[in-house]
Coordinates of C-alpha atoms in Angstrom, one line a residue:
Chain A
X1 CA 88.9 65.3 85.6
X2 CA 89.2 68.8 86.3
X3 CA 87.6 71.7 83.8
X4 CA 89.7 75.0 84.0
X5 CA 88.4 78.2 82.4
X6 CA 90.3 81.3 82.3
X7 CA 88.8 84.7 82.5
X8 CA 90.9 86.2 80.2
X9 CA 89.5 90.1 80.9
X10 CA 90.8 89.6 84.5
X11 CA 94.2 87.9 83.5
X12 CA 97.0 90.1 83.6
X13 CA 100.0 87.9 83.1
X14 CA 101.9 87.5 85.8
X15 CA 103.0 83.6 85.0
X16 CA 101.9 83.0 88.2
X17 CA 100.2 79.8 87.3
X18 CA 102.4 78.5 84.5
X19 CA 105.0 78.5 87.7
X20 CA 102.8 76.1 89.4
X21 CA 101.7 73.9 86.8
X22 CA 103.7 74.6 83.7
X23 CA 102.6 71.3 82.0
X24 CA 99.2 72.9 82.1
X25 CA 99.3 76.9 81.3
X26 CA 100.9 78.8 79.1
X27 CA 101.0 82.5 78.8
X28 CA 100.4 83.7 74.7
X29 CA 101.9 85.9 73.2
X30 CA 99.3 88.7 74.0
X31 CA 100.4 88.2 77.7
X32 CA 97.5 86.4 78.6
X33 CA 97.3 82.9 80.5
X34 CA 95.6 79.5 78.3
X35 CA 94.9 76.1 79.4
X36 CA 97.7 73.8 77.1
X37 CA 96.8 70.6 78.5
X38 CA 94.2 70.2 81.5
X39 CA 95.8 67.5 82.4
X40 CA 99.6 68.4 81.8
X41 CA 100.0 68.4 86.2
X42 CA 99.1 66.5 89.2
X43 CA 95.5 67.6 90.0
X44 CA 96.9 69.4 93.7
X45 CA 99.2 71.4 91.5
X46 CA 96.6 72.7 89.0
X47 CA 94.4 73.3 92.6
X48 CA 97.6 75.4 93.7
X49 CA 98.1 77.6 90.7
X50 CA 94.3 78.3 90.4
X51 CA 94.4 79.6 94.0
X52 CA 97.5 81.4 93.7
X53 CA 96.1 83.5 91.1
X54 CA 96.9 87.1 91.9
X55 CA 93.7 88.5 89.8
X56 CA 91.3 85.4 90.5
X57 CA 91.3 84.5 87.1
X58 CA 91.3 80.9 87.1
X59 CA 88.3 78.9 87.6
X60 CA 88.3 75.1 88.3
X61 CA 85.4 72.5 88.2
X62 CA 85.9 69.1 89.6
X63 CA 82.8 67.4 87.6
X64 CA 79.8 70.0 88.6
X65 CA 80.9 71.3 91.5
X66 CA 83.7 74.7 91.2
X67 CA 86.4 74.2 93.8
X68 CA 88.4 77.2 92.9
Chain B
X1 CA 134.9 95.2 105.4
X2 CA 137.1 92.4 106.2
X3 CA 141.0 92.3 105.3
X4 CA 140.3 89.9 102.7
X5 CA 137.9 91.3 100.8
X6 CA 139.7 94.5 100.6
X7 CA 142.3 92.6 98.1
X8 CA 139.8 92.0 96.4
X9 CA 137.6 95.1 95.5
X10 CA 139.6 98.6 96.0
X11 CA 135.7 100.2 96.3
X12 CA 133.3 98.8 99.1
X13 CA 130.0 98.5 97.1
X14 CA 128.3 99.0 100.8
X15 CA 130.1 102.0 102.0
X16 CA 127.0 104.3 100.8
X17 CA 124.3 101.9 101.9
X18 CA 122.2 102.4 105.1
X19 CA 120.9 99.7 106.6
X20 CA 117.8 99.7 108.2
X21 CA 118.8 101.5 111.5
X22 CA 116.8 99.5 114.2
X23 CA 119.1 96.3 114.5
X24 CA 115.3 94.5 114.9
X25 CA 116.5 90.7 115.3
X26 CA 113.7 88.8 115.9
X27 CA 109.9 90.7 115.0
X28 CA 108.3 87.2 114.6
X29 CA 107.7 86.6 117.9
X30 CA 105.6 89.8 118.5
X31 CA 104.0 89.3 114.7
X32 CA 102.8 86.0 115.8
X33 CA 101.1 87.2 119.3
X34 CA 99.3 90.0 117.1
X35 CA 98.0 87.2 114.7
X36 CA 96.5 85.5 117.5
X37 CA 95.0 88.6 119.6
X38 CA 94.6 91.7 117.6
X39 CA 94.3 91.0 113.6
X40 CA 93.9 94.2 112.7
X41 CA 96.1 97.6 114.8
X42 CA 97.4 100.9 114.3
X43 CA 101.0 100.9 114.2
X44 CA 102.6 102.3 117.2
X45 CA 103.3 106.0 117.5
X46 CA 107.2 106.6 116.0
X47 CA 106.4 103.5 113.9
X48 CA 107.9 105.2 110.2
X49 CA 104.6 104.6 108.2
X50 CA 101.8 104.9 110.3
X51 CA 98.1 103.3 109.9
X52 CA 96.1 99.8 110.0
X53 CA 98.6 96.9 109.6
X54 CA 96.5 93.3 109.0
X55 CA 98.6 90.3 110.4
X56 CA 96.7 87.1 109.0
X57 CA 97.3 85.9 105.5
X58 CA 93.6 85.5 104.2
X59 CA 93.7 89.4 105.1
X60 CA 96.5 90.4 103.9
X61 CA 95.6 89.1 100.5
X62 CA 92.0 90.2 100.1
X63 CA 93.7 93.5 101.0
X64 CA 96.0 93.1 98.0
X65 CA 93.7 91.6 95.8
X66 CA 90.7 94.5 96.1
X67 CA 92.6 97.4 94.6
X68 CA 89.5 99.3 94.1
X69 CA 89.3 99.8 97.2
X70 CA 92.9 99.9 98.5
X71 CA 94.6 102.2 96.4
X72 CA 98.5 102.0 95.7
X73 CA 98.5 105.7 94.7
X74 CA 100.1 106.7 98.0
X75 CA 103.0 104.5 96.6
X76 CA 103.7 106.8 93.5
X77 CA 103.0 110.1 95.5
X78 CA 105.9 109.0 98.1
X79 CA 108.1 107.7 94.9
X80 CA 107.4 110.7 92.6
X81 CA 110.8 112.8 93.6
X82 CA 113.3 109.8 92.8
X83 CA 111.3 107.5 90.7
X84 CA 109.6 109.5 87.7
X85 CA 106.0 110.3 87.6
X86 CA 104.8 106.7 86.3
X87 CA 106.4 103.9 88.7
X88 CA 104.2 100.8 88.1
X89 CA 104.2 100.0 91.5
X90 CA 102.1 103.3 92.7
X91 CA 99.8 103.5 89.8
X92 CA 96.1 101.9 90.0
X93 CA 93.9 101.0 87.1
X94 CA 93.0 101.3 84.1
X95 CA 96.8 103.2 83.3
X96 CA 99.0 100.4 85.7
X97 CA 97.3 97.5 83.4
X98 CA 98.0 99.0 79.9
X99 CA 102.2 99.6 81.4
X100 CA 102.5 96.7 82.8
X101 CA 101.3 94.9 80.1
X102 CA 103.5 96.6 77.9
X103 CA 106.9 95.9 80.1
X104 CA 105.7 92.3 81.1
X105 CA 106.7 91.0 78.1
X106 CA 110.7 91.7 79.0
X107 CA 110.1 89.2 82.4
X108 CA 108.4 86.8 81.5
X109 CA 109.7 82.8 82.6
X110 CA 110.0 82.1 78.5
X111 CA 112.3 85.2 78.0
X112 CA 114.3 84.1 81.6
X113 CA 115.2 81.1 79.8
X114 CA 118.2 82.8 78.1
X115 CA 118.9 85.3 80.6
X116 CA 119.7 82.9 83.0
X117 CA 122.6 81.3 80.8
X118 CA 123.7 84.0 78.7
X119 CA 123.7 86.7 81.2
X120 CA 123.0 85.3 84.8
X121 CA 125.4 82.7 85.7
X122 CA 127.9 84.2 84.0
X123 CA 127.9 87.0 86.5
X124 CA 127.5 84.3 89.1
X125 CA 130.3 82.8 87.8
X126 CA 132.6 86.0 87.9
X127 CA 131.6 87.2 91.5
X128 CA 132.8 83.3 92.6
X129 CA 136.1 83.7 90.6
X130 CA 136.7 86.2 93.1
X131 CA 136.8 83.6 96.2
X132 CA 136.9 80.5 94.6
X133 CA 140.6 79.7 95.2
X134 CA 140.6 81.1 99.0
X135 CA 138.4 78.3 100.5
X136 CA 136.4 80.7 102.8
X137 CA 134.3 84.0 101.9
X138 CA 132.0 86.5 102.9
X139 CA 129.3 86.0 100.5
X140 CA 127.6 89.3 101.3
X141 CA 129.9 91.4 100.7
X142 CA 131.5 88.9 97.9
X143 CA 128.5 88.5 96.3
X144 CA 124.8 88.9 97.5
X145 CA 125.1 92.3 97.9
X146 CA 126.2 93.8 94.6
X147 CA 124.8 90.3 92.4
X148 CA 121.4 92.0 91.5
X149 CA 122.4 95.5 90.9
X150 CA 125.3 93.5 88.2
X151 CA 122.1 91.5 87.1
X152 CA 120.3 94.6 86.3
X153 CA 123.1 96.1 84.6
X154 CA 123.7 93.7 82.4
X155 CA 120.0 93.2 81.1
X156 CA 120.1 96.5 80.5
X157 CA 122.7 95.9 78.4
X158 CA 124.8 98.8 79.9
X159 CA 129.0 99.2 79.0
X160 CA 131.2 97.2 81.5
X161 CA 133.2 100.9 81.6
X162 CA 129.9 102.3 83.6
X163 CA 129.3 99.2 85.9
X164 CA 130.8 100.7 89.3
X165 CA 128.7 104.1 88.8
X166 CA 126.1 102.1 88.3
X167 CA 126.4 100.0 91.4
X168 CA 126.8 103.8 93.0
X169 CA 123.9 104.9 91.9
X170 CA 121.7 102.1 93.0
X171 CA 123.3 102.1 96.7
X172 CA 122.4 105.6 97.0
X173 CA 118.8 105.2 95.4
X174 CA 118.0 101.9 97.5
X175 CA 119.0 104.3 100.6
X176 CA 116.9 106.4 100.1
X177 CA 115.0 106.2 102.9
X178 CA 118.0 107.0 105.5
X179 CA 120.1 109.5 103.0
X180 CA 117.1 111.6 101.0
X181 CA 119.3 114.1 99.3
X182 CA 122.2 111.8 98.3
X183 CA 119.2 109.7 96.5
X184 CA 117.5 112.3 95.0
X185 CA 121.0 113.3 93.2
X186 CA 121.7 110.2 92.6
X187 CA 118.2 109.5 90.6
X188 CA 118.6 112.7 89.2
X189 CA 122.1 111.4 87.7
X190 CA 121.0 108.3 87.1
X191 CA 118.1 109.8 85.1
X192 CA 120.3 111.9 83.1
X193 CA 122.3 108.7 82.1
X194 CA 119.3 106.9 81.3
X195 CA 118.5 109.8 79.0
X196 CA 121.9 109.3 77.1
X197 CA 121.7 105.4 76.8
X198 CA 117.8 105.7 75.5
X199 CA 118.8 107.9 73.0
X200 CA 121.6 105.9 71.4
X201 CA 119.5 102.6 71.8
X202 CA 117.0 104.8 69.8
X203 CA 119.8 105.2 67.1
X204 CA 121.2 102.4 67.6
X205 CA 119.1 98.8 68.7
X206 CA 120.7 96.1 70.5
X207 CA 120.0 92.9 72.3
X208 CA 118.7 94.5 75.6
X209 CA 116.5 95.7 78.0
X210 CA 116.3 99.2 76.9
X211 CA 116.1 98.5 73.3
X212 CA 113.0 96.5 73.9
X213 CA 111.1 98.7 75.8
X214 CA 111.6 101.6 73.3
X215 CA 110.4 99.5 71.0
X216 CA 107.8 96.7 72.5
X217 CA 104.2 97.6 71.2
X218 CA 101.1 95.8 72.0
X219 CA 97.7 96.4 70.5
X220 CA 99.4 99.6 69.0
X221 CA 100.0 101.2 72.6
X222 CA 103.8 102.3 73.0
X223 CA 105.7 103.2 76.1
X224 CA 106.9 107.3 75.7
X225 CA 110.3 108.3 77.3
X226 CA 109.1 108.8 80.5
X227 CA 107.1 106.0 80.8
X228 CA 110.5 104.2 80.3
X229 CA 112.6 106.2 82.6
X230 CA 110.1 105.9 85.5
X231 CA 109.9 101.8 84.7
X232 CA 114.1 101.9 84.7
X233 CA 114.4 103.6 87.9
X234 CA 112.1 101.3 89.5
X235 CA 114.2 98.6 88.1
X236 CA 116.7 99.2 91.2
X237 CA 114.5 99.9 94.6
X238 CA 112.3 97.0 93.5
X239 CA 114.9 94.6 91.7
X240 CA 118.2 94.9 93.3
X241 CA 117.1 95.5 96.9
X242 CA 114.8 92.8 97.7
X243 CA 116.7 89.9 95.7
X244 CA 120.5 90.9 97.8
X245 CA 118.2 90.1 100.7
X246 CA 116.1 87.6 99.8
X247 CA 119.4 85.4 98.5
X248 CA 121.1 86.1 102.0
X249 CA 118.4 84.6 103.4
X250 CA 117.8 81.9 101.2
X251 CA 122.0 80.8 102.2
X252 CA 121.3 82.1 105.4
X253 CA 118.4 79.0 105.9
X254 CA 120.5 76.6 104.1
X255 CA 123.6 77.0 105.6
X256 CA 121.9 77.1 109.4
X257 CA 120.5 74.1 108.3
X258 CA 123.2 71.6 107.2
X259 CA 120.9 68.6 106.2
X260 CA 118.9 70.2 104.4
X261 CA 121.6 72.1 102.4
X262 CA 123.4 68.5 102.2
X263 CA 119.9 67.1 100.5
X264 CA 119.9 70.0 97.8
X265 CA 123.2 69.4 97.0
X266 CA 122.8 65.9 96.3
X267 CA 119.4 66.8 94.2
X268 CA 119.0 70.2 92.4
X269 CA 115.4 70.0 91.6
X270 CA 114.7 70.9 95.6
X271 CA 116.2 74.2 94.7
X272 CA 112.4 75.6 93.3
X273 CA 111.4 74.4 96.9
X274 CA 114.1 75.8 98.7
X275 CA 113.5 79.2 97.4
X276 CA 110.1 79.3 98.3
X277 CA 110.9 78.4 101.4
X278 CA 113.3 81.3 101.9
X279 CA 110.8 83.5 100.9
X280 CA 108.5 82.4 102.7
X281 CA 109.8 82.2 106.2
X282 CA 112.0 85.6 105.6
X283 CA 110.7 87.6 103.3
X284 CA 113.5 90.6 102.0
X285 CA 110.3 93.3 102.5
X286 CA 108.0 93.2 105.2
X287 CA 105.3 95.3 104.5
X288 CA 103.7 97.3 101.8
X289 CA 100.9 99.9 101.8
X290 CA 97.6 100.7 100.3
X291 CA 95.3 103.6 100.9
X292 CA 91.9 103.0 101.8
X293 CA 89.6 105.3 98.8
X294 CA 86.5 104.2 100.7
X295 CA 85.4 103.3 103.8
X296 CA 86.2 99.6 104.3
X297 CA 86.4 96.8 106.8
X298 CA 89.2 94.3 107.2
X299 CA 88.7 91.4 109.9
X300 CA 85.8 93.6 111.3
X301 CA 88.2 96.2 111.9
X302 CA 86.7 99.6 110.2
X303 CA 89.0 101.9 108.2
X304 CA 88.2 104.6 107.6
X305 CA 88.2 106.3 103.9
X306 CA 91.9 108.4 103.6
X307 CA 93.8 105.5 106.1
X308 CA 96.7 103.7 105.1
X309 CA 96.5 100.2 105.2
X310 CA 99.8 98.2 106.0
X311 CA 99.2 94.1 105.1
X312 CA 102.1 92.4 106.7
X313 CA 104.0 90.2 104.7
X314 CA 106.3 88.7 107.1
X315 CA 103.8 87.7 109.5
X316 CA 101.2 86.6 106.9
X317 CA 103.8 84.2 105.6
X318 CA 104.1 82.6 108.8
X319 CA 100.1 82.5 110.1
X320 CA 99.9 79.1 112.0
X321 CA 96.8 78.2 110.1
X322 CA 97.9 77.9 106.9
X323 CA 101.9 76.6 107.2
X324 CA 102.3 74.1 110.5
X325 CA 105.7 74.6 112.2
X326 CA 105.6 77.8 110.4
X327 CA 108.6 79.4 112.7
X328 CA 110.9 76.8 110.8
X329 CA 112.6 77.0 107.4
X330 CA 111.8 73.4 106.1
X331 CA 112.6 72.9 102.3
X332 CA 110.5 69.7 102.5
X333 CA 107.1 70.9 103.8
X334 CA 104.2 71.2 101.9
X335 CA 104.7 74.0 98.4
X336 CA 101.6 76.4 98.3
X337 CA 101.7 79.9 97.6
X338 CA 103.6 82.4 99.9
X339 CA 102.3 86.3 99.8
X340 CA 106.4 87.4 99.7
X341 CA 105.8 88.9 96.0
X342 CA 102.6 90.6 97.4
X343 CA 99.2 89.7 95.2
X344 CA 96.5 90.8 93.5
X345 CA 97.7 93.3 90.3
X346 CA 101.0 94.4 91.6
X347 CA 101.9 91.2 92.5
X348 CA 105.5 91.2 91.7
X349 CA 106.5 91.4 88.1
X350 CA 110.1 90.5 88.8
X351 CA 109.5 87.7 90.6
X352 CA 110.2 84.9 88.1
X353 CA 113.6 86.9 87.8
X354 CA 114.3 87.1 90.7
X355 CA 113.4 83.1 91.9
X356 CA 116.1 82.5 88.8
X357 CA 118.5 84.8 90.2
X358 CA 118.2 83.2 93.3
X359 CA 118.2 79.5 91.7
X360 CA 121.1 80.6 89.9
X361 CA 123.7 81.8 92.9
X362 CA 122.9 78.8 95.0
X363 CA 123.3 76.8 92.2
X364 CA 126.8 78.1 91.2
X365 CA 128.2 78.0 94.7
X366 CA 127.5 74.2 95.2
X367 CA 129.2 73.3 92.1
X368 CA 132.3 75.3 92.6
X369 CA 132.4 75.4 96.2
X370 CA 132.6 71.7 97.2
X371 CA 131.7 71.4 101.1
X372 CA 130.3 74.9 101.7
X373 CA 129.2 75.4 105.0
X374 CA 129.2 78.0 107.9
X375 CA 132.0 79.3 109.1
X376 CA 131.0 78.7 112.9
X377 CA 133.5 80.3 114.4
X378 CA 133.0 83.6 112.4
X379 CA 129.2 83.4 113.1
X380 CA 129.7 83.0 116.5
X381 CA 132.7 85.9 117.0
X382 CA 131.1 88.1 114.9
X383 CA 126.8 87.1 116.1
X384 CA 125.6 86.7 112.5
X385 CA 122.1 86.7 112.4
X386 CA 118.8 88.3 110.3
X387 CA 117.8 91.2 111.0
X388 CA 115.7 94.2 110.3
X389 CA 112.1 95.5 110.4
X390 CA 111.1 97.0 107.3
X391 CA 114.0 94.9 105.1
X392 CA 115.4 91.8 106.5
X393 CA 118.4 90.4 105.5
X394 CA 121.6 89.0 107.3
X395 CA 124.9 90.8 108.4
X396 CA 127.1 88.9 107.2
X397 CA 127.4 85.1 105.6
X398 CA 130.8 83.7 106.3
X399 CA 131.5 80.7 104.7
X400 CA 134.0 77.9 104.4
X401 CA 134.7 75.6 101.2
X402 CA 137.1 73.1 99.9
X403 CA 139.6 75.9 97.5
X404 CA 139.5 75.2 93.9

């Protein structure tokens, strides 16, 4: 099981991950991304989203170790 | 402009456009040998923006991602004379975060939704009522070309009546580079027009573009008039421009590539794939800019502070480490993120837009134009192939279809 935090200071709303995994993030009405369901996608998506992040504002832990 | 087309359209959308002079074909080849040996070099002398261009895609996007270093101020000071003082794409932070946030909220996938029904494919729809019946086209000039600019117009919710100055406009703003004085005047009219159209939206609020962005507010901020005119102008360099090309060259890969066109058409949901794919192995825009504020290092190259730093789009899209086969457009390889919409904080605000737009168009054409494929002999007679080295795009798409 993955754990995703979003910096939500760094976030600035391009949908970029929602693309990626939209069973996963949202973006709120303030513009800025949230976690709907951690695990709404296949874990390789949520991997590729968190990556793709233009302003690095994704963070992803598989158990204790942070892989993105 | 073909015999056909002229039937058609009594105005050539293209006749003011300047294509990007240097007929380059083929940069790839050369893009890839600089990956390999030389990550980092200054352009050639004569090259039209001169500085560090980085080849590999790790550093392209740690260039894009560190704008504190790598400013995109150069951008605005280049822009200021046709694009208003406050284009999003030249500003750096803390002011480019509080207007983007503020126009963000017009693209975002959830407000697509209904622009891509109400206002998208129905534009689609009208460009291919123009062919439909003939069984062959030249989607180009039938379509590609003037789709976006129609796109933009109508989500700015702009009278039918002022459609073809509009298209004017934009052809002589997106040329820019090749025609300076004809842009300027036209941004200058264009400006003017805006002006008018802001004012009555002002008076009078519809269900558009405009209207929003004179009234969106967020955390009690407000865009003021020329924030708005500046954002509008952009609308067409950075809207228009790159989604004409980047369509071309998303038919371009499908159509020089029958199975895999055959294998969308049989199952739409490879279309989110297939543009990705386009994008990725042709990108419309191959490079962008940054200026270095301090001195920096990229790939152990040192840049000085004051240099211009070029990241490479088109060859960091294609860097043999990250995408195997990468020469080839293959709609089936593996999805992870291309740098085509740049990254870091500039990274593209259109470009769920303009993924729909492209969606969209293929879309359309495979359900009303049973069979579509090449036109080989019209490729062949008349060489139709990408080209371009700034802006890559194809000369020409003809195309043959079972007539409705």
């Amino acid at each position: 099981m993955l754990r995703i935090e979003i910096d939500a200071t760094k976030c600035m709303g391009s949908g970029n991950c929602s693309f990626w995994a939209s069973g996963t993030f949202d973006l709120g009405d303030d513009g800025v991304a949230f976690v709907k369901d951690p695990a709404g996608d296949p874990e390789d998506k949520v991997i590729l989203a968190g990556q793709g992040c233009p302003t690095q504002a994704i963070a992803i832990w598989r158990d204790d170790e942070r892989i993105v | 402009m073909t015999q056909v087309t002229r039937a058609h359209a009594d105005w050539d959308p293209m006749a003011q456009f300047v294509a990007d002079p240097n007929d380059v074909r083929d940069p790839h080849a050369e893009l890839a040998r600089r990956r390999r040996e030389l990550p980092v070099a200054i352009r050639p002398a004569g090259a039209r923006i001169d500085g560090f261009e980085v080849y590999r895609y790790d550093d392209c996007a740690s260039v894009l991602r560190d704008n504190e270093t790598f400013s995109s101020e150069s951008i605005r000071v280049s822009m200021a004379d046709f694009m208003g003082k406050y284009p999003l794409v030249g500003m750096d932070e803390p002011v480019h975060r509080r207007l983007r946030s503020l126009v963000a909220q017009a693209f975002r996938q959830k407000t697509l939704a209904h622009f891509e029904d109400d206002l998208v494919v129905p534009v689609v729809d009208e460009m291919i009522d123009g062919f439909a019946a003939r069984g062959q086209a030249e989607l180009v000039r039938e379509m590609t070309y003037r789709y976006p600019v129609q796109v933009i117009a109508v989500i700015l919710g702009l009278p039918k009546d002022d459609y073809e100055q509009f298209h004017r406009w934009a052809s002589a703003i997106i040329s820019v580079a090749g025609r300076p004085m004809e842009g300027m005047q036209a941004a200058a009219e264009l400006r003017a027009y805006l002006e008018r159209v802001l004012e009555d939206r002002r008076a009078n609020p519809h269900d558009d573009l405009i209207t929003e962005l004179a009234t969106v507010e967020l955390d009690g901020e407000r865009l003021d008039d020329e924030e708005i005119f500046s954002f509008l102008q952009l609308l067409l360099p950075a809207g228009a421009e790159t989604t004409y090309r980047a369509t071309g060259n998303l038919l371009f890969g499908l159509l020089s590539n029958p199975a895999q066109l055959d294998a969308l058409r049989a199952d739409r949901s490879l279309l989110v794939a297939a543009v990705e794919e386009a994008i990725r192995w042709e990108p419309p825009l191959l490079i962008t800019s940054r200026v270095a504020v301090r001195d920096a290092e990229v790939a152990g190259t040192a840049i000085p502070a004051g240099a211009q730093v070029i990241p490479n789009i088109g060859s960091a899209n294609r860097d043999e480490t990250r995408w195997d086969h990468a020469e080839e457009f293959d709609l089936f390889r593996e999805s992870k993120p291309v740098i085509s919409f740049g990254v870091g904080p500039h990274m593209c605000l259109g470009m769920h837009l303009a993924r729909m737009e492209m969606r969209a168009a293929v879309n359309r054409l495979l359900d009303r134009c049973p069979n579509l494929r090449f036109d080989a002999d019209a490729v062949e007679r008349d060489d139709v192939h990408i080209h371009g080295e700034t802006f890559r795009s194809p000369t020409m798409l003809p195309v043959l279809f079972d007539a409705a």
